DNA sequence: GCACCAAATGCTACAATGTTGCAAGACGAC
DNA sequence: GTCGTCTTGCAACATTGTAGCATTTGGTGC
């Protein structure tokens, strides 16, 4: 479940390398993202911070995440609901699709499924990045019976 | 770029065919979506309603759009910001990708670019639909110079 | 170890988007 | 035209995210 290839210690180095101050919030949030196998919402991160005994408020968390995204340490993805989700960036060049369970709202990463390259774009348009999100039901919610449903 | 195959008059029939009452709000909203070449946000639809002299309030518009989506007459897409955007469904089987301009927030449809089929999914997962959103800058905002930017 | 300063944080207030409950009004069948 | 039910409009609230500002803290120089 944890990504053993990236020891938690590197979080401190990665933060310092960007010229940012190594604060407990940044440290814990980045370690959390690095250890999570799926993108986390603000709520989930906030709960984890509370569980870890790190004092924080909503605004600080927003700013911490903004900073991580700005520094290229985390990525922001649209979770389907109107809340963002965040994941650690392991390899800036590597991108992958996401699966959003319409039942439980959970988002999982789909390694090995890269968004298709852009083709057929009107002239003048410049593509920065592509986001591919599959919607349906995850294994835990499994509802094959409602397959035909259109949304 | 308008879909001449579906004259505005059919909006009334499509609503009635679903067993719903034909109200001015539903009629105007559906016609608006059918005539628009790109997905519209609540705000844009609300402004158009006001311009058309149709009384309405925010909640009614939300419910009207919910109803249209529920009936398969409209589709809801995540616009990048935390607000939904809506587009008319012309052909339930036909899907296309969208382009979101990170500058002006505008969303345009990319006909001819279907989301890639789902592969490499964990077992037990069931895909209902795929959403492919390209991010970048549209022709009007054209900012080729900031191409390397990571978000 | 101590002082200092810019960077982070925490707090309050606010904005935007969306939802719920309920009474009043309008559509459509008769 | 009457009537029942579906829609609407209103008010209040929930969630997600931002802005301004005083306070605290990390990190640097001494």
Short mmCIF file of C-alpha atoms (C1' of nucleotides) in Angstrom, two decimals:
data_model
loop_
_atom_site.label_atom_id
_atom_site.label_comp_id
_atom_site.label_asym_id
_atom_site.label_seq_id
_atom_site.Cartn_x
_atom_site.Cartn_y
_atom_site.Cartn_z
CA UNK A 1 0.00 0.00 0.00
CA UNK A 2 2.83 2.38 0.73
CA UNK A 3 5.35 3.38 -1.89
CA UNK A 4 8.51 1.97 -0.40
CA UNK A 5 10.59 3.46 -3.20
CA UNK A 6 10.19 6.93 -1.72
CA UNK A 7 11.18 6.96 1.94
CA UNK A 8 9.34 9.62 3.98
CA UNK A 9 12.66 11.31 4.71
CA UNK A 10 12.79 12.66 1.17
CA UNK A 11 9.77 14.84 1.82
CA UNK A 12 11.91 17.11 3.97
CA UNK A 13 14.58 17.29 1.29
CA UNK A 14 12.12 17.93 -1.50
CA UNK A 15 10.57 20.83 0.42
CA UNK A 16 13.92 22.34 1.36
CA UNK A 17 15.18 21.94 -2.21
CA UNK A 18 12.41 24.31 -3.35
CA UNK A 19 13.61 26.98 -0.96
CA UNK A 20 10.54 26.59 1.22
CA UNK A 21 10.52 26.34 4.97
CA UNK A 22 10.16 22.86 6.33
CA UNK A 23 7.12 23.15 8.53
CA UNK A 24 5.24 20.34 10.18
CA UNK A 25 2.18 20.90 8.04
CA UNK A 26 4.06 20.71 4.77
CA UNK A 27 6.03 17.74 5.94
CA UNK A 28 3.06 15.72 7.08
CA UNK A 29 0.92 16.63 4.06
CA UNK A 30 3.62 15.74 1.56
CA UNK A 31 4.45 12.47 3.33
CA UNK A 32 0.77 11.67 3.42
CA UNK A 33 0.36 12.28 -0.31
CA UNK A 34 3.49 10.29 -1.08
CA UNK A 35 2.27 7.32 0.92
CA UNK A 36 -1.30 7.36 -0.35
CA UNK A 37 -2.15 5.12 -3.25
CA UNK A 38 -5.00 7.34 -4.38
CA UNK A 39 -5.60 11.10 -4.60
CA UNK A 40 -6.80 12.66 -1.35
CA UNK A 41 -9.38 15.35 -0.77
CA UNK A 42 -8.95 18.30 1.59
CA UNK A 43 -11.20 16.57 4.03
CA UNK A 44 -9.22 13.38 4.08
CA UNK A 45 -5.97 15.26 4.46
CA UNK A 46 -7.43 17.37 7.22
CA UNK A 47 -8.59 14.30 9.09
CA UNK A 48 -5.18 12.70 8.71
CA UNK A 49 -3.51 15.84 10.05
CA UNK A 50 -5.79 15.81 13.06
CA UNK A 51 -5.04 12.12 13.59
CA UNK A 52 -1.33 12.87 13.41
CA UNK A 53 -1.78 15.50 16.10
CA UNK A 54 -0.76 18.35 13.82
CA UNK A 55 -2.61 21.55 14.54
CA UNK A 56 -3.94 23.22 11.45
CA UNK A 57 -6.89 25.08 10.08
CA UNK A 58 -8.68 24.83 6.77
CA UNK A 59 -7.00 27.86 5.26
CA UNK A 60 -3.50 26.70 6.12
CA UNK A 61 -4.20 23.39 4.47
CA UNK A 62 -5.46 25.10 1.31
CA UNK A 63 -2.36 27.23 1.21
CA UNK A 64 -0.04 24.33 1.91
CA UNK A 65 -1.55 22.33 -0.93
CA UNK A 66 -1.44 25.32 -3.25
CA UNK A 67 2.22 25.70 -2.45
CA UNK A 68 2.96 22.04 -3.11
CA UNK A 69 1.17 22.22 -6.45
CA UNK A 70 2.97 25.44 -7.33
CA UNK A 71 6.31 23.79 -6.55
CA UNK A 72 5.49 20.79 -8.69
CA UNK A 73 5.43 18.44 -5.69
CA UNK A 74 1.73 17.70 -5.91
CA UNK A 75 -0.91 17.61 -8.60
CA UNK A 76 -4.47 18.87 -8.37
CA UNK A 77 -7.17 16.83 -10.05
CA UNK A 78 -10.88 17.49 -10.47
CA UNK A 79 -12.57 14.83 -8.42
CA UNK A 80 -15.96 14.86 -10.06
CA UNK A 81 -17.65 16.52 -7.14
CA UNK A 82 -16.73 20.15 -6.91
CA UNK A 83 -13.81 19.51 -4.54
CA UNK A 84 -10.24 19.10 -5.64
CA UNK A 85 -8.16 16.07 -4.87
CA UNK A 86 -4.41 15.97 -4.56
CA UNK A 87 -1.73 13.44 -5.29
CA UNK A 88 2.04 13.53 -4.94
CA UNK A 89 4.05 13.98 -8.11
CA UNK A 90 6.56 11.15 -8.39
CA UNK A 91 7.64 11.79 -11.95
CA UNK A 92 6.75 15.12 -13.52
CA UNK A 93 6.68 13.61 -17.01
CA UNK A 94 4.50 10.69 -16.07
CA UNK A 95 0.77 11.17 -16.22
CA UNK A 96 -2.04 8.75 -15.67
CA UNK A 97 -5.81 8.61 -15.79
CA UNK A 98 -8.12 8.42 -12.79
CA UNK A 99 -11.19 6.45 -11.95
CA UNK A 100 -13.98 8.11 -10.00
CA UNK A 101 -16.53 5.93 -8.26
CA UNK A 102 -19.91 7.61 -8.61
CA UNK A 103 -21.11 5.63 -5.63
CA UNK A 104 -18.58 6.27 -2.88
CA UNK A 105 -16.80 9.22 -4.48
CA UNK A 106 -13.43 7.54 -4.15
CA UNK A 107 -10.78 8.27 -6.78
CA UNK A 108 -8.07 5.79 -7.74
CA UNK A 109 -5.13 6.16 -10.07
CA UNK A 110 -5.04 4.11 -13.24
CA UNK A 111 -1.37 3.52 -13.91
CA UNK A 112 -0.76 2.37 -17.43
CA UNK A 113 -3.62 4.36 -18.88
CA UNK A 114 -2.28 7.59 -20.30
CA UNK A 115 -4.66 10.21 -21.64
CA UNK A 116 -4.80 10.04 -25.42
CA UNK A 117 -2.70 12.55 -27.33
CA UNK A 118 -4.56 15.60 -28.59
CA UNK A 119 -5.75 15.44 -32.18
CA UNK A 120 -8.37 17.29 -34.14
CA UNK A 121 -7.94 20.50 -32.18
CA UNK A 122 -9.12 23.76 -33.72
CA UNK A 123 -6.17 25.85 -34.83
CA UNK A 124 -4.87 28.33 -32.31
CA UNK A 125 -5.55 26.02 -29.41
CA UNK A 126 -2.66 24.97 -27.25
CA UNK A 127 -2.89 21.92 -25.01
CA UNK A 128 -1.09 22.05 -21.71
CA UNK A 129 -2.25 18.80 -20.19
CA UNK A 130 -5.00 16.22 -20.56
CA UNK A 131 -7.23 14.84 -17.86
CA UNK A 132 -8.92 11.52 -18.40
CA UNK A 133 -11.42 10.49 -15.76
CA UNK A 134 -13.40 7.28 -15.98
CA UNK A 135 -16.67 7.21 -14.07
CA UNK A 136 -18.46 4.15 -12.79
CA UNK A 137 -18.41 1.94 -9.75
CA UNK A 138 -15.37 0.63 -7.94
CA UNK A 139 -14.86 -2.95 -6.82
CA UNK A 140 -16.13 -2.18 -3.32
CA UNK A 141 -19.36 -0.61 -4.56
CA UNK A 142 -19.75 -2.95 -7.55
CA UNK A 143 -23.11 -2.37 -9.16
CA UNK A 144 -22.97 -4.14 -12.48
CA UNK A 145 -26.74 -4.15 -12.63
CA UNK A 146 -27.00 -0.46 -13.37
CA UNK A 147 -24.62 -0.65 -16.30
CA UNK A 148 -27.01 0.82 -18.83
CA UNK A 149 -27.59 3.98 -16.90
CA UNK A 150 -26.84 7.16 -18.80
CA UNK A 151 -25.67 10.30 -17.12
CA UNK B 1 -21.70 25.32 -36.12
CA UNK B 2 -25.29 25.01 -35.01
CA UNK B 3 -26.96 21.64 -35.24
CA UNK B 4 -29.54 22.39 -37.89
CA UNK B 5 -30.85 18.83 -37.69
CA UNK B 6 -32.62 19.66 -34.45
CA UNK B 7 -34.92 22.65 -34.85
CA UNK B 8 -35.71 24.52 -31.63
CA UNK B 9 -39.34 23.45 -31.87
CA UNK B 10 -38.39 19.91 -30.89
CA UNK B 11 -37.47 21.07 -27.40
CA UNK B 12 -41.16 21.18 -26.52
CA UNK B 13 -41.72 17.69 -27.91
CA UNK B 14 -38.67 16.24 -26.20
CA UNK B 15 -39.82 17.59 -22.84
CA UNK B 16 -43.39 16.40 -23.29
CA UNK B 17 -42.18 13.00 -24.48
CA UNK B 18 -40.55 12.51 -21.07
CA UNK B 19 -43.86 13.07 -19.34
CA UNK B 20 -42.69 16.36 -17.88
CA UNK B 21 -44.65 19.55 -17.93
CA UNK B 22 -43.66 22.02 -20.58
CA UNK B 23 -42.77 25.12 -18.63
CA UNK B 24 -41.16 28.24 -19.91
CA UNK B 25 -38.00 27.64 -17.92
CA UNK B 26 -37.47 24.13 -19.25
CA UNK B 27 -38.27 25.21 -22.77
CA UNK B 28 -35.91 28.16 -22.83
CA UNK B 29 -33.10 26.30 -21.08
CA UNK B 30 -33.29 23.31 -23.40
CA UNK B 31 -33.48 25.46 -26.50
CA UNK B 32 -30.55 27.46 -25.24
CA UNK B 33 -28.47 24.34 -24.69
CA UNK B 34 -29.45 22.96 -28.08
CA UNK B 35 -28.42 26.14 -29.85
CA UNK B 36 -25.18 26.69 -27.96
CA UNK B 37 -22.02 25.44 -29.57
CA UNK B 38 -20.26 24.98 -26.24
CA UNK B 39 -21.30 23.81 -22.76
CA UNK B 40 -22.88 26.52 -20.62
CA UNK B 41 -22.46 27.25 -16.94
CA UNK B 42 -25.31 28.06 -14.55
CA UNK B 43 -24.28 31.66 -14.68
CA UNK B 44 -24.39 31.87 -18.43
CA UNK B 45 -27.75 30.13 -18.56
CA UNK B 46 -29.11 32.38 -15.84
CA UNK B 47 -27.99 35.46 -17.74
CA UNK B 48 -29.58 34.16 -20.92
CA UNK B 49 -32.85 33.52 -19.09
CA UNK B 50 -32.83 37.05 -17.75
CA UNK B 51 -32.11 38.37 -21.24
CA UNK B 52 -35.01 36.32 -22.59
CA UNK B 53 -37.25 37.90 -19.99
CA UNK B 54 -37.94 34.59 -18.25
CA UNK B 55 -38.34 34.98 -14.52
CA UNK B 56 -36.38 32.43 -12.55
CA UNK B 57 -34.30 31.96 -9.46
CA UNK B 58 -31.11 30.08 -8.90
CA UNK B 59 -32.75 27.07 -7.33
CA UNK B 60 -35.26 26.64 -10.14
CA UNK B 61 -32.47 26.68 -12.64
CA UNK B 62 -30.54 24.06 -10.68
CA UNK B 63 -33.61 21.86 -10.52
CA UNK B 64 -34.45 22.38 -14.17
CA UNK B 65 -30.96 21.36 -15.21
CA UNK B 66 -31.02 18.39 -12.85
CA UNK B 67 -34.26 17.29 -14.45
CA UNK B 68 -32.90 17.64 -17.96
CA UNK B 69 -29.85 15.58 -17.04
CA UNK B 70 -32.01 12.99 -15.32
CA UNK B 71 -34.16 12.70 -18.44
CA UNK B 72 -31.14 12.27 -20.67
CA UNK B 73 -31.76 15.56 -22.46
CA UNK B 74 -28.66 17.26 -21.13
CA UNK B 75 -25.24 16.25 -19.97
CA UNK B 76 -23.33 17.61 -17.00
CA UNK B 77 -19.60 18.06 -17.36
CA UNK B 78 -16.99 19.13 -14.83
CA UNK B 79 -15.75 22.46 -16.07
CA UNK B 80 -12.42 22.56 -14.30
CA UNK B 81 -13.51 25.17 -11.83
CA UNK B 82 -15.87 23.78 -9.26
CA UNK B 83 -18.95 24.72 -11.25
CA UNK B 84 -20.74 22.34 -13.56
CA UNK B 85 -21.38 23.07 -17.18
CA UNK B 86 -24.23 21.69 -19.25
CA UNK B 87 -24.70 20.74 -22.85
CA UNK B 88 -27.66 19.32 -24.78
CA UNK B 89 -27.57 15.64 -25.63
CA UNK B 90 -28.04 15.25 -29.37
CA UNK B 91 -27.16 11.60 -29.63
CA UNK B 92 -27.02 9.56 -26.42
CA UNK B 93 -24.44 7.18 -27.88
CA UNK B 94 -22.15 9.90 -29.16
CA UNK B 95 -19.56 11.24 -26.78
CA UNK B 96 -16.82 13.74 -27.26
CA UNK B 97 -13.98 15.31 -25.35
CA UNK B 98 -13.86 18.88 -24.09
CA UNK B 99 -11.27 21.57 -24.06
CA UNK B 100 -11.01 23.87 -21.06
CA UNK B 101 -9.17 27.15 -21.45
CA UNK B 102 -7.26 27.80 -18.24
CA UNK B 103 -7.15 31.48 -19.12
CA UNK B 104 -10.75 32.46 -19.77
CA UNK B 105 -12.44 29.37 -18.34
CA UNK B 106 -14.33 28.73 -21.54
CA UNK B 107 -15.14 25.15 -22.48
CA UNK B 108 -15.51 23.97 -26.06
CA UNK B 109 -16.54 20.61 -27.46
CA UNK B 110 -14.01 18.61 -29.42
CA UNK B 111 -16.05 16.65 -31.92
CA UNK B 112 -14.08 13.80 -33.39
CA UNK B 113 -12.07 13.17 -30.26
CA UNK B 114 -13.66 10.34 -28.34
CA UNK B 115 -12.33 9.40 -24.91
CA UNK B 116 -10.10 6.35 -25.17
CA UNK B 117 -11.68 3.01 -24.31
CA UNK B 118 -11.02 1.75 -20.81
CA UNK B 119 -8.15 -0.67 -20.48
CA UNK B 120 -6.00 -1.80 -17.60
CA UNK B 121 -8.77 -1.41 -15.07
CA UNK B 122 -8.52 -3.28 -11.76
CA UNK B 123 -10.95 -6.17 -11.69
CA UNK B 124 -14.34 -5.45 -10.18
CA UNK B 125 -14.37 -1.95 -11.59
CA UNK B 126 -17.18 -1.03 -13.92
CA UNK B 127 -16.89 1.96 -16.24
CA UNK B 128 -20.02 3.92 -16.96
CA UNK B 129 -18.58 6.75 -18.98
CA UNK B 130 -15.28 8.46 -19.66
CA UNK B 131 -14.51 12.15 -19.47
CA UNK B 132 -11.57 13.51 -21.36
CA UNK B 133 -10.75 17.15 -20.75
CA UNK B 134 -7.83 18.89 -22.38
CA UNK B 135 -6.47 21.92 -20.60
CA UNK B 136 -4.56 24.77 -22.13
CA UNK B 137 -5.30 28.02 -23.89
CA UNK B 138 -7.91 28.67 -26.54
CA UNK B 139 -7.36 30.56 -29.75
CA UNK B 140 -8.65 33.79 -28.24
CA UNK B 141 -6.32 33.63 -25.25
CA UNK B 142 -3.40 32.07 -27.15
CA UNK B 143 -0.39 31.98 -24.86
CA UNK B 144 2.09 29.69 -26.56
CA UNK B 145 4.85 31.27 -24.54
CA UNK B 146 3.87 29.61 -21.28
CA UNK B 147 3.80 26.13 -22.72
CA UNK B 148 6.20 24.58 -20.23
CA UNK B 149 4.15 25.48 -17.20
CA UNK B 150 3.20 22.54 -14.97
CA UNK B 151 0.05 22.48 -12.98
"C1'" DG C 1 22.24 30.07 22.82
"C1'" DC C 2 19.96 34.52 21.18
"C1'" DA C 3 17.91 38.03 18.24
"C1'" DC C 4 15.88 39.11 14.11
"C1'" DC C 5 13.02 38.98 9.89
"C1'" DA C 6 10.58 37.07 6.25
"C1'" DA C 7 7.75 33.18 5.52
"C1'" DA C 8 3.85 30.45 7.43
"C1'" DT C 9 0.10 30.06 10.22
"C1'" DG C 10 -4.42 30.89 12.44
"C1'" DC C 11 -8.39 33.60 12.76
"C1'" DT C 12 -12.31 36.08 10.97
"C1'" DA C 13 -14.96 37.34 7.40
"C1'" DC C 14 -16.51 36.67 2.93
"C1'" DA C 15 -17.60 34.71 -1.92
"C1'" DA C 16 -19.27 31.14 -4.98
"C1'" DT C 17 -21.73 27.07 -5.78
"C1'" DG C 18 -25.10 23.97 -4.63
"C1'" DT C 19 -29.02 21.74 -1.54
"C1'" DT C 20 -33.26 21.32 1.49
"C1'" DG C 21 -37.93 22.38 3.13
"C1'" DC C 22 -42.09 24.40 2.40
"C1'" DA C 23 -45.73 27.45 0.81
"C1'" DA C 24 -47.61 29.48 -3.41
"C1'" DG C 25 -48.41 29.27 -8.33
"C1'" DA C 26 -49.03 27.10 -12.91
"C1'" DC C 27 -49.69 23.14 -16.17
"C1'" DG C 28 -52.68 20.09 -18.05
"C1'" DA C 29 -56.50 16.63 -17.48
"C1'" DC C 30 -61.29 16.61 -16.87
"C1'" DG D 1 -63.70 26.62 -15.31
"C1'" DT D 2 -62.15 23.35 -11.57
"C1'" DC D 3 -58.93 20.58 -9.45
"C1'" DG D 4 -54.85 17.83 -8.34
"C1'" DT D 5 -50.18 17.53 -8.94
"C1'" DC D 6 -45.97 19.11 -10.65
"C1'" DT D 7 -42.97 23.34 -10.59
"C1'" DT D 8 -41.53 27.36 -8.93
"C1'" DG D 9 -39.90 30.87 -5.67
"C1'" DC D 10 -38.23 32.03 -1.29
"C1'" DA D 11 -35.45 31.59 2.80
"C1'" DA D 12 -32.19 29.25 5.15
"C1'" DC D 13 -28.34 26.39 5.17
"C1'" DA D 14 -24.08 23.41 3.68
"C1'" DT D 15 -19.77 22.94 1.38
"C1'" DT D 16 -15.71 24.53 -0.80
"C1'" DG D 17 -12.54 27.95 -1.45
"C1'" DT D 18 -10.32 32.98 -0.86
"C1'" DA D 19 -8.75 37.53 1.22
"C1'" DG D 20 -6.85 40.43 4.86
"C1'" DC D 21 -4.30 40.83 8.83
"C1'" DA D 22 -2.20 39.95 13.32
"C1'" DT D 23 0.62 36.36 15.42
"C1'" DT D 24 3.91 32.69 15.41
"C1'" DT D 25 7.86 30.22 13.77
"C1'" DG D 26 11.79 28.47 10.80
"C1'" DG D 27 16.21 29.51 9.61
"C1'" DT D 28 20.07 32.65 9.47
"C1'" DG D 29 23.69 35.53 11.37
"C1'" DC D 30 25.86 36.64 15.44
#
